[in-house]
Amino acid sequence: MRIKSLALLLTGALAISSLSAQTKTTKATATAPAATAEPAKPPFQLFALPYATDALAPVISQRTVKLHYGKHVVGYLDKLNKLVRENDIKERDLVRLVRFSSGAIFDNAGQLLNHLLYFKQFRPYEAGRVTEPQGALRAALLRSYKDFDAFKADFEKAGGEIFGSGWLWLSTDEAGDIYVEKTSNAGTPVTRGRVPLLAIDIWEHAYYLDYENRRADHLRAIWQIIDWEVVGRRYEARAKGVQL
């Protein structure tokens, strides 16, 4: 009887021990933090600058680049992503979105595209260096102008004629003809069926910290940082559309 009683006691103790372990496991499972889902990827993302923020100075100061790229461009991007989500827009090709949208979506998509083309066309400043386009793009320019200086003069003049905020462009069509174009606000040659080659931002946030109201000085200085290899590749790839 005593052996049987002892066996019963041992069995009870093991059962209690097992129950206690199960209870601890259940509590640990219950209190473990739930796995957090990764945030959804935004429809459009910020492009990276191909140079340091101070690389364009003194033509464009680091302060202007940080404000322009880090605040204005980010602002257009955030507004565009919000609008795309709210309106359940499925298009993720920025060029197509610009071409076929309107209203606030066009304004913010256009500005994002314009600024991508703008910031990607520059190269770090080197004192005394002013380069010129070569190859097919140079030949196209010389079909319309007697020399490169004549093109620059016409381009700068067009930039001075823009009233208010806008963009100054060198663009092309599929046939390779070139155009100096002026657009207001977020306007772009893309909506005219043309390919942007060179994009100059005439909004005051692009130059006012460095040049105040002297837009003409800004236009004369900017030739020092144009990367004509980038612009030339855009021209040569025109049959494929806008290359981002």
PDB file of N, CA and C in Angstrom, residues 33-123:
ATOM      1  N   PRO A  33       6.225  39.306 -28.581  1.00  0.00           N
ATOM      2  CA  PRO A  33       5.755  40.356 -29.494  1.00  0.00           C
ATOM      3  C   PRO A  33       5.418  39.794 -30.867  1.00  0.00           C
ATOM      4  N   ALA A  34       4.348  40.302 -31.434  1.00  0.00           N
ATOM      5  CA  ALA A  34       3.937  39.855 -32.764  1.00  0.00           C
ATOM      6  C   ALA A  34       4.935  40.353 -33.806  1.00  0.00           C
ATOM      7  N   ALA A  35       5.177  39.546 -34.806  1.00  0.00           N
ATOM      8  CA  ALA A  35       6.087  39.943 -35.890  1.00  0.00           C
ATOM      9  C   ALA A  35       5.503  41.138 -36.624  1.00  0.00           C
ATOM     10  N   THR A  36       6.339  42.179 -36.815  1.00  0.00           N
ATOM     11  CA  THR A  36       5.868  43.396 -37.483  1.00  0.00           C
ATOM     12  C   THR A  36       6.042  43.260 -38.991  1.00  0.00           C
ATOM     13  N   ALA A  37       5.012  43.617 -39.720  1.00  0.00           N
ATOM     14  CA  ALA A  37       5.067  43.548 -41.181  1.00  0.00           C
ATOM     15  C   ALA A  37       5.929  44.682 -41.714  1.00  0.00           C
ATOM     16  N   GLU A  38       6.688  44.422 -42.768  1.00  0.00           N
ATOM     17  CA  GLU A  38       7.517  45.454 -43.389  1.00  0.00           C
ATOM     18  C   GLU A  38       6.611  46.501 -44.041  1.00  0.00           C
ATOM     19  N   PRO A  39       6.986  47.781 -43.915  1.00  0.00           N
ATOM     20  CA  PRO A  39       6.159  48.821 -44.541  1.00  0.00           C
ATOM     21  C   PRO A  39       6.092  48.652 -46.045  1.00  0.00           C
ATOM     22  N   ALA A  40       4.948  48.991 -46.603  1.00  0.00           N
ATOM     23  CA  ALA A  40       4.763  48.850 -48.055  1.00  0.00           C
ATOM     24  C   ALA A  40       5.714  49.777 -48.798  1.00  0.00           C
ATOM     25  N   LYS A  41       6.270  49.299 -49.883  1.00  0.00           N
ATOM     26  CA  LYS A  41       7.176  50.095 -50.713  1.00  0.00           C
ATOM     27  C   LYS A  41       6.386  51.203 -51.390  1.00  0.00           C
ATOM     28  N   PRO A  42       6.870  52.452 -51.324  1.00  0.00           N
ATOM     29  CA  PRO A  42       6.133  53.542 -51.966  1.00  0.00           C
ATOM     30  C   PRO A  42       6.078  53.364 -53.477  1.00  0.00           C
ATOM     31  N   PRO A  43       5.026  53.848 -54.123  1.00  0.00           N
ATOM     32  CA  PRO A  43       4.901  53.703 -55.578  1.00  0.00           C
ATOM     33  C   PRO A  43       6.107  54.259 -56.340  1.00  0.00           C
ATOM     34  N   PHE A  44       6.573  55.440 -55.938  1.00  0.00           N
ATOM     35  CA  PHE A  44       7.738  56.059 -56.568  1.00  0.00           C
ATOM     36  C   PHE A  44       8.764  56.388 -55.490  1.00  0.00           C
ATOM     37  N   GLN A  45      10.026  56.297 -55.839  1.00  0.00           N
ATOM     38  CA  GLN A  45      11.094  56.508 -54.869  1.00  0.00           C
ATOM     39  C   GLN A  45      12.013  57.639 -55.302  1.00  0.00           C
ATOM     40  N   LEU A  46      12.731  58.183 -54.328  1.00  0.00           N
ATOM     41  CA  LEU A  46      13.638  59.294 -54.598  1.00  0.00           C
ATOM     42  C   LEU A  46      14.878  58.804 -55.333  1.00  0.00           C
ATOM     43  N   PHE A  47      15.218  59.485 -56.420  1.00  0.00           N
ATOM     44  CA  PHE A  47      16.438  59.158 -57.154  1.00  0.00           C
ATOM     45  C   PHE A  47      17.656  59.655 -56.377  1.00  0.00           C
ATOM     46  N   ALA A  48      18.773  58.995 -56.560  1.00  0.00           N
ATOM     47  CA  ALA A  48      20.006  59.393 -55.881  1.00  0.00           C
ATOM     48  C   ALA A  48      20.771  60.413 -56.723  1.00  0.00           C
ATOM     49  N   LEU A  49      21.441  61.341 -56.062  1.00  0.00           N
ATOM     50  CA  LEU A  49      22.313  62.278 -56.770  1.00  0.00           C
ATOM     51  C   LEU A  49      23.590  61.553 -57.180  1.00  0.00           C
ATOM     52  N   PRO A  50      24.104  61.806 -58.388  1.00  0.00           N
ATOM     53  CA  PRO A  50      25.330  61.133 -58.822  1.00  0.00           C
ATOM     54  C   PRO A  50      26.603  61.844 -58.371  1.00  0.00           C
ATOM     55  N   TYR A  51      26.507  62.737 -57.403  1.00  0.00           N
ATOM     56  CA  TYR A  51      27.645  63.509 -56.902  1.00  0.00           C
ATOM     57  C   TYR A  51      27.294  63.985 -55.489  1.00  0.00           C
ATOM     58  N   ALA A  52      28.295  64.497 -54.778  1.00  0.00           N
ATOM     59  CA  ALA A  52      28.069  65.037 -53.430  1.00  0.00           C
ATOM     60  C   ALA A  52      27.292  66.352 -53.515  1.00  0.00           C
ATOM     61  N   THR A  53      26.622  66.708 -52.422  1.00  0.00           N
ATOM     62  CA  THR A  53      25.788  67.911 -52.439  1.00  0.00           C
ATOM     63  C   THR A  53      26.596  69.198 -52.601  1.00  0.00           C
ATOM     64  N   ASP A  54      27.900  69.147 -52.330  1.00  0.00           N
ATOM     65  CA  ASP A  54      28.732  70.347 -52.498  1.00  0.00           C
ATOM     66  C   ASP A  54      29.521  70.332 -53.809  1.00  0.00           C
ATOM     67  N   ALA A  55      29.281  69.347 -54.670  1.00  0.00           N
ATOM     68  CA  ALA A  55      30.115  69.170 -55.859  1.00  0.00           C
ATOM     69  C   ALA A  55      29.875  70.215 -56.936  1.00  0.00           C
ATOM     70  N   LEU A  56      28.726  70.882 -56.915  1.00  0.00           N
ATOM     71  CA  LEU A  56      28.388  71.844 -57.968  1.00  0.00           C
ATOM     72  C   LEU A  56      28.796  73.272 -57.617  1.00  0.00           C
ATOM     73  N   ALA A  57      29.224  73.492 -56.394  1.00  0.00           N
ATOM     74  CA  ALA A  57      29.612  74.840 -55.943  1.00  0.00           C
ATOM     75  C   ALA A  57      30.896  75.275 -56.653  1.00  0.00           C
ATOM     76  N   PRO A  58      31.013  76.568 -56.988  1.00  0.00           N
ATOM     77  CA  PRO A  58      30.137  77.685 -56.623  1.00  0.00           C
ATOM     78  C   PRO A  58      29.000  77.967 -57.608  1.00  0.00           C
ATOM     79  N   VAL A  59      28.879  77.192 -58.670  1.00  0.00           N
ATOM     80  CA  VAL A  59      27.795  77.453 -59.626  1.00  0.00           C
ATOM     81  C   VAL A  59      26.446  77.268 -58.949  1.00  0.00           C
ATOM     82  N   ILE A  60      26.297  76.149 -58.230  1.00  0.00           N
ATOM     83  CA  ILE A  60      25.113  75.910 -57.389  1.00  0.00           C
ATOM     84  C   ILE A  60      25.642  75.478 -56.030  1.00  0.00           C
ATOM     85  N   SER A  61      25.330  76.214 -54.997  1.00  0.00           N
ATOM     86  CA  SER A  61      25.886  75.960 -53.670  1.00  0.00           C
ATOM     87  C   SER A  61      25.309  74.708 -53.034  1.00  0.00           C
ATOM     88  N   GLN A  62      26.023  74.197 -52.050  1.00  0.00           N
ATOM     89  CA  GLN A  62      25.530  73.049 -51.297  1.00  0.00           C
ATOM     90  C   GLN A  62      24.211  73.384 -50.601  1.00  0.00           C
ATOM     91  N   ARG A  63      24.096  74.591 -50.108  1.00  0.00           N
ATOM     92  CA  ARG A  63      22.859  75.004 -49.443  1.00  0.00           C
ATOM     93  C   ARG A  63      21.669  74.907 -50.400  1.00  0.00           C
ATOM     94  N   THR A  64      21.864  75.371 -51.639  1.00  0.00           N
ATOM     95  CA  THR A  64      20.777  75.294 -52.628  1.00  0.00           C
ATOM     96  C   THR A  64      20.456  73.851 -52.985  1.00  0.00           C
ATOM     97  N   VAL A  65      21.481  73.019 -53.184  1.00  0.00           N
ATOM     98  CA  VAL A  65      21.242  71.612 -53.533  1.00  0.00           C
ATOM     99  C   VAL A  65      20.471  70.917 -52.419  1.00  0.00           C
ATOM    100  N   LYS A  66      20.871  71.149 -51.170  1.00  0.00           N
ATOM    101  CA  LYS A  66      20.186  70.504 -50.047  1.00  0.00           C
ATOM    102  C   LYS A  66      18.732  70.947 -49.951  1.00  0.00           C
ATOM    103  N   LEU A  67      18.479  72.216 -50.167  1.00  0.00           N
ATOM    104  CA  LEU A  67      17.111  72.718 -50.123  1.00  0.00           C
ATOM    105  C   LEU A  67      16.312  72.211 -51.330  1.00  0.00           C
ATOM    106  N   HIS A  68      16.896  72.324 -52.490  1.00  0.00           N
ATOM    107  CA  HIS A  68      16.209  71.987 -53.741  1.00  0.00           C
ATOM    108  C   HIS A  68      15.893  70.487 -53.803  1.00  0.00           C
ATOM    109  N   TYR A  69      16.935  69.680 -53.624  1.00  0.00           N
ATOM    110  CA  TYR A  69      16.779  68.225 -53.709  1.00  0.00           C
ATOM    111  C   TYR A  69      16.132  67.642 -52.442  1.00  0.00           C
ATOM    112  N   GLY A  70      16.620  68.076 -51.301  1.00  0.00           N
ATOM    113  CA  GLY A  70      16.180  67.472 -50.049  1.00  0.00           C
ATOM    114  C   GLY A  70      14.821  67.925 -49.551  1.00  0.00           C
ATOM    115  N   LYS A  71      14.355  69.077 -50.001  1.00  0.00           N
ATOM    116  CA  LYS A  71      13.060  69.597 -49.553  1.00  0.00           C
ATOM    117  C   LYS A  71      12.040  69.659 -50.691  1.00  0.00           C
ATOM    118  N   HIS A  72      12.372  70.380 -51.753  1.00  0.00           N
ATOM    119  CA  HIS A  72      11.405  70.558 -52.846  1.00  0.00           C
ATOM    120  C   HIS A  72      11.129  69.242 -53.583  1.00  0.00           C
ATOM    121  N   VAL A  73      12.183  68.544 -53.995  1.00  0.00           N
ATOM    122  CA  VAL A  73      11.974  67.290 -54.731  1.00  0.00           C
ATOM    123  C   VAL A  73      11.290  66.254 -53.837  1.00  0.00           C
ATOM    124  N   VAL A  74      11.729  66.148 -52.604  1.00  0.00           N
ATOM    125  CA  VAL A  74      11.092  65.212 -51.668  1.00  0.00           C
ATOM    126  C   VAL A  74       9.625  65.570 -51.461  1.00  0.00           C
ATOM    127  N   GLY A  75       9.338  66.855 -51.441  1.00  0.00           N
ATOM    128  CA  GLY A  75       7.948  67.286 -51.305  1.00  0.00           C
ATOM    129  C   GLY A  75       7.084  66.837 -52.472  1.00  0.00           C
ATOM    130  N   TYR A  76       7.583  67.010 -53.701  1.00  0.00           N
ATOM    131  CA  TYR A  76       6.834  66.539 -54.876  1.00  0.00           C
ATOM    132  C   TYR A  76       6.644  65.025 -54.822  1.00  0.00           C
ATOM    133  N   LEU A  77       7.687  64.310 -54.428  1.00  0.00           N
ATOM    134  CA  LEU A  77       7.616  62.849 -54.356  1.00  0.00           C
ATOM    135  C   LEU A  77       6.567  62.399 -53.340  1.00  0.00           C
ATOM    136  N   ASP A  78       6.594  62.983 -52.157  1.00  0.00           N
ATOM    137  CA  ASP A  78       5.641  62.585 -51.116  1.00  0.00           C
ATOM    138  C   ASP A  78       4.199  62.872 -51.545  1.00  0.00           C
ATOM    139  N   LYS A  79       3.981  64.038 -52.160  1.00  0.00           N
ATOM    140  CA  LYS A  79       2.628  64.382 -52.614  1.00  0.00           C
ATOM    141  C   LYS A  79       2.171  63.437 -53.720  1.00  0.00           C
ATOM    142  N   LEU A  80       3.090  63.104 -54.631  1.00  0.00           N
ATOM    143  CA  LEU A  80       2.731  62.191 -55.723  1.00  0.00           C
ATOM    144  C   LEU A  80       2.348  60.824 -55.173  1.00  0.00           C
ATOM    145  N   ASN A  81       3.147  60.279 -54.273  1.00  0.00           N
ATOM    146  CA  ASN A  81       2.839  58.966 -53.702  1.00  0.00           C
ATOM    147  C   ASN A  81       1.503  58.973 -52.974  1.00  0.00           C
ATOM    148  N   LYS A  82       1.216  60.044 -52.273  1.00  0.00           N
ATOM    149  CA  LYS A  82      -0.066  60.155 -51.572  1.00  0.00           C
ATOM    150  C   LYS A  82      -1.229  60.162 -52.565  1.00  0.00           C
ATOM    151  N   LEU A  83      -1.084  60.931 -53.643  1.00  0.00           N
ATOM    152  CA  LEU A  83      -2.141  61.016 -54.648  1.00  0.00           C
ATOM    153  C   LEU A  83      -2.328  59.691 -55.387  1.00  0.00           C
ATOM    154  N   VAL A  84      -1.226  59.020 -55.683  1.00  0.00           N
ATOM    155  CA  VAL A  84      -1.301  57.739 -56.381  1.00  0.00           C
ATOM    156  C   VAL A  84      -2.048  56.708 -55.533  1.00  0.00           C
ATOM    157  N   ARG A  85      -1.760  56.685 -54.242  1.00  0.00           N
ATOM    158  CA  ARG A  85      -2.440  55.740 -53.351  1.00  0.00           C
ATOM    159  C   ARG A  85      -3.916  56.097 -53.201  1.00  0.00           C
ATOM    160  N   GLU A  86      -4.190  57.372 -52.974  1.00  0.00           N
ATOM    161  CA  GLU A  86      -5.582  57.795 -52.752  1.00  0.00           C
ATOM    162  C   GLU A  86      -6.465  57.537 -53.972  1.00  0.00           C
ATOM    163  N   ASN A  87      -5.886  57.667 -55.153  1.00  0.00           N
ATOM    164  CA  ASN A  87      -6.655  57.484 -56.389  1.00  0.00           C
ATOM    165  C   ASN A  87      -6.495  56.094 -57.002  1.00  0.00           C
ATOM    166  N   ASP A  88      -5.813  55.213 -56.270  1.00  0.00           N
ATOM    167  CA  ASP A  88      -5.624  53.829 -56.705  1.00  0.00           C
ATOM    168  C   ASP A  88      -5.076  53.755 -58.128  1.00  0.00           C
ATOM    169  N   ILE A  89      -4.042  54.557 -58.394  1.00  0.00           N
ATOM    170  CA  ILE A  89      -3.408  54.593 -59.708  1.00  0.00           C
ATOM    171  C   ILE A  89      -2.370  53.483 -59.797  1.00  0.00           C
ATOM    172  N   LYS A  90      -2.445  52.665 -60.829  1.00  0.00           N
ATOM    173  CA  LYS A  90      -1.560  51.511 -60.971  1.00  0.00           C
ATOM    174  C   LYS A  90      -0.297  51.805 -61.777  1.00  0.00           C
ATOM    175  N   GLU A  91      -0.284  52.887 -62.539  1.00  0.00           N
ATOM    176  CA  GLU A  91       0.854  53.215 -63.407  1.00  0.00           C
ATOM    177  C   GLU A  91       2.109  53.480 -62.568  1.00  0.00           C
ATOM    178  N   ARG A  92       3.223  52.803 -62.938  1.00  0.00           N
ATOM    179  CA  ARG A  92       4.483  53.002 -62.231  1.00  0.00           C
ATOM    180  C   ARG A  92       5.587  53.501 -63.162  1.00  0.00           C
ATOM    181  N   ASP A  93       5.238  53.737 -64.411  1.00  0.00           N
ATOM    182  CA  ASP A  93       6.175  54.339 -65.362  1.00  0.00           C
ATOM    183  C   ASP A  93       5.993  55.856 -65.255  1.00  0.00           C
ATOM    184  N   LEU A  94       7.002  56.536 -64.713  1.00  0.00           N
ATOM    185  CA  LEU A  94       6.869  57.969 -64.448  1.00  0.00           C
ATOM    186  C   LEU A  94       6.619  58.772 -65.716  1.00  0.00           C
ATOM    187  N   VAL A  95       7.283  58.413 -66.804  1.00  0.00           N
ATOM    188  CA  VAL A  95       7.110  59.150 -68.056  1.00  0.00           C
ATOM    189  C   VAL A  95       5.682  59.002 -68.563  1.00  0.00           C
ATOM    190  N   ARG A  96       5.151  57.787 -68.545  1.00  0.00           N
ATOM    191  CA  ARG A  96       3.769  57.559 -68.982  1.00  0.00           C
ATOM    192  C   ARG A  96       2.784  58.288 -68.069  1.00  0.00           C
ATOM    193  N   LEU A  97       3.068  58.287 -66.776  1.00  0.00           N
ATOM    194  CA  LEU A  97       2.185  58.975 -65.846  1.00  0.00           C
ATOM    195  C   LEU A  97       2.131  60.469 -66.163  1.00  0.00           C
ATOM    196  N   VAL A  98       3.280  61.060 -66.445  1.00  0.00           N
ATOM    197  CA  VAL A  98       3.329  62.482 -66.814  1.00  0.00           C
ATOM    198  C   VAL A  98       2.568  62.724 -68.113  1.00  0.00           C
ATOM    199  N   ARG A  99       2.758  61.847 -69.066  1.00  0.00           N
ATOM    200  CA  ARG A  99       2.159  62.044 -70.395  1.00  0.00           C
ATOM    201  C   ARG A  99       0.633  62.000 -70.353  1.00  0.00           C
ATOM    202  N   PHE A 100       0.073  61.164 -69.495  1.00  0.00           N
ATOM    203  CA  PHE A 100      -1.370  60.936 -69.550  1.00  0.00           C
ATOM    204  C   PHE A 100      -2.142  61.423 -68.323  1.00  0.00           C
ATOM    205  N   SER A 101      -1.485  62.102 -67.400  1.00  0.00           N
ATOM    206  CA  SER A 101      -2.188  62.590 -66.206  1.00  0.00           C
ATOM    207  C   SER A 101      -2.521  64.068 -66.340  1.00  0.00           C
ATOM    208  N   SER A 102      -3.218  64.583 -65.348  1.00  0.00           N
ATOM    209  CA  SER A 102      -3.585  66.004 -65.322  1.00  0.00           C
ATOM    210  C   SER A 102      -3.717  66.444 -63.870  1.00  0.00           C
ATOM    211  N   GLY A 103      -3.943  67.735 -63.683  1.00  0.00           N
ATOM    212  CA  GLY A 103      -4.177  68.258 -62.351  1.00  0.00           C
ATOM    213  C   GLY A 103      -2.996  68.068 -61.414  1.00  0.00           C
ATOM    214  N   ALA A 104      -3.296  67.808 -60.145  1.00  0.00           N
ATOM    215  CA  ALA A 104      -2.260  67.692 -59.121  1.00  0.00           C
ATOM    216  C   ALA A 104      -1.326  66.516 -59.375  1.00  0.00           C
ATOM    217  N   ILE A 105      -1.846  65.447 -59.943  1.00  0.00           N
ATOM    218  CA  ILE A 105      -0.990  64.294 -60.241  1.00  0.00           C
ATOM    219  C   ILE A 105       0.048  64.680 -61.291  1.00  0.00           C
ATOM    220  N   PHE A 106      -0.387  65.368 -62.343  1.00  0.00           N
ATOM    221  CA  PHE A 106       0.563  65.827 -63.357  1.00  0.00           C
ATOM    222  C   PHE A 106       1.575  66.802 -62.759  1.00  0.00           C
ATOM    223  N   ASP A 107       1.117  67.737 -61.950  1.00  0.00           N
ATOM    224  CA  ASP A 107       2.023  68.730 -61.371  1.00  0.00           C
ATOM    225  C   ASP A 107       3.164  68.064 -60.604  1.00  0.00           C
ATOM    226  N   ASN A 108       2.833  67.105 -59.755  1.00  0.00           N
ATOM    227  CA  ASN A 108       3.856  66.486 -58.911  1.00  0.00           C
ATOM    228  C   ASN A 108       4.671  65.438 -59.660  1.00  0.00           C
ATOM    229  N   ALA A 109       4.024  64.679 -60.550  1.00  0.00           N
ATOM    230  CA  ALA A 109       4.772  63.730 -61.372  1.00  0.00           C
ATOM    231  C   ALA A 109       5.694  64.470 -62.339  1.00  0.00           C
ATOM    232  N   GLY A 110       5.191  65.556 -62.933  1.00  0.00           N
ATOM    233  CA  GLY A 110       6.004  66.352 -63.848  1.00  0.00           C
ATOM    234  C   GLY A 110       7.219  66.940 -63.157  1.00  0.00           C
ATOM    235  N   GLN A 111       7.021  67.471 -61.972  1.00  0.00           N
ATOM    236  CA  GLN A 111       8.144  68.048 -61.243  1.00  0.00           C
ATOM    237  C   GLN A 111       9.163  66.988 -60.836  1.00  0.00           C
ATOM    238  N   LEU A 112       8.690  65.795 -60.467  1.00  0.00           N
ATOM    239  CA  LEU A 112       9.622  64.723 -60.125  1.00  0.00           C
ATOM    240  C   LEU A 112      10.450  64.321 -61.349  1.00  0.00           C
ATOM    241  N   LEU A 113       9.800  64.166 -62.503  1.00  0.00           N
ATOM    242  CA  LEU A 113      10.508  63.817 -63.733  1.00  0.00           C
ATOM    243  C   LEU A 113      11.469  64.930 -64.150  1.00  0.00           C
ATOM    244  N   ASN A 114      10.995  66.163 -64.135  1.00  0.00           N
ATOM    245  CA  ASN A 114      11.840  67.292 -64.537  1.00  0.00           C
ATOM    246  C   ASN A 114      13.095  67.391 -63.674  1.00  0.00           C
ATOM    247  N   HIS A 115      12.920  67.219 -62.368  1.00  0.00           N
ATOM    248  CA  HIS A 115      14.068  67.333 -61.466  1.00  0.00           C
ATOM    249  C   HIS A 115      15.023  66.155 -61.615  1.00  0.00           C
ATOM    250  N   LEU A 116      14.514  64.984 -61.924  1.00  0.00           N
ATOM    251  CA  LEU A 116      15.393  63.842 -62.172  1.00  0.00           C
ATOM    252  C   LEU A 116      16.302  64.141 -63.365  1.00  0.00           C
ATOM    253  N   LEU A 117      15.712  64.640 -64.455  1.00  0.00           N
ATOM    254  CA  LEU A 117      16.499  64.997 -65.633  1.00  0.00           C
ATOM    255  C   LEU A 117      17.485  66.120 -65.315  1.00  0.00           C
ATOM    256  N   TYR A 118      17.048  67.077 -64.521  1.00  0.00           N
ATOM    257  CA  TYR A 118      17.864  68.242 -64.154  1.00  0.00           C
ATOM    258  C   TYR A 118      19.092  67.830 -63.345  1.00  0.00           C
ATOM    259  N   PHE A 119      18.894  67.128 -62.256  1.00  0.00           N
ATOM    260  CA  PHE A 119      20.021  66.808 -61.379  1.00  0.00           C
ATOM    261  C   PHE A 119      20.970  65.772 -61.982  1.00  0.00           C
ATOM    262  N   LYS A 120      20.469  64.920 -62.866  1.00  0.00           N
ATOM    263  CA  LYS A 120      21.315  63.888 -63.460  1.00  0.00           C
ATOM    264  C   LYS A 120      22.195  64.409 -64.593  1.00  0.00           C
ATOM    265  N   GLN A 121      21.980  65.651 -65.041  1.00  0.00           N
ATOM    266  CA  GLN A 121      22.725  66.176 -66.191  1.00  0.00           C
ATOM    267  C   GLN A 121      23.966  66.970 -65.776  1.00  0.00           C
ATOM    268  N   PHE A 122      24.239  67.062 -64.480  1.00  0.00           N
ATOM    269  CA  PHE A 122      25.364  67.863 -64.008  1.00  0.00           C
ATOM    270  C   PHE A 122      26.572  66.988 -63.677  1.00  0.00           C
ATOM    271  N   ARG A 123      27.728  67.618 -63.708  1.00  0.00           N
ATOM    272  CA  ARG A 123      28.964  66.982 -63.267  1.00  0.00           C
ATOM    273  C   ARG A 123      29.667  67.927 -62.295  1.00  0.00           C
TER     274      ARG A 123
END
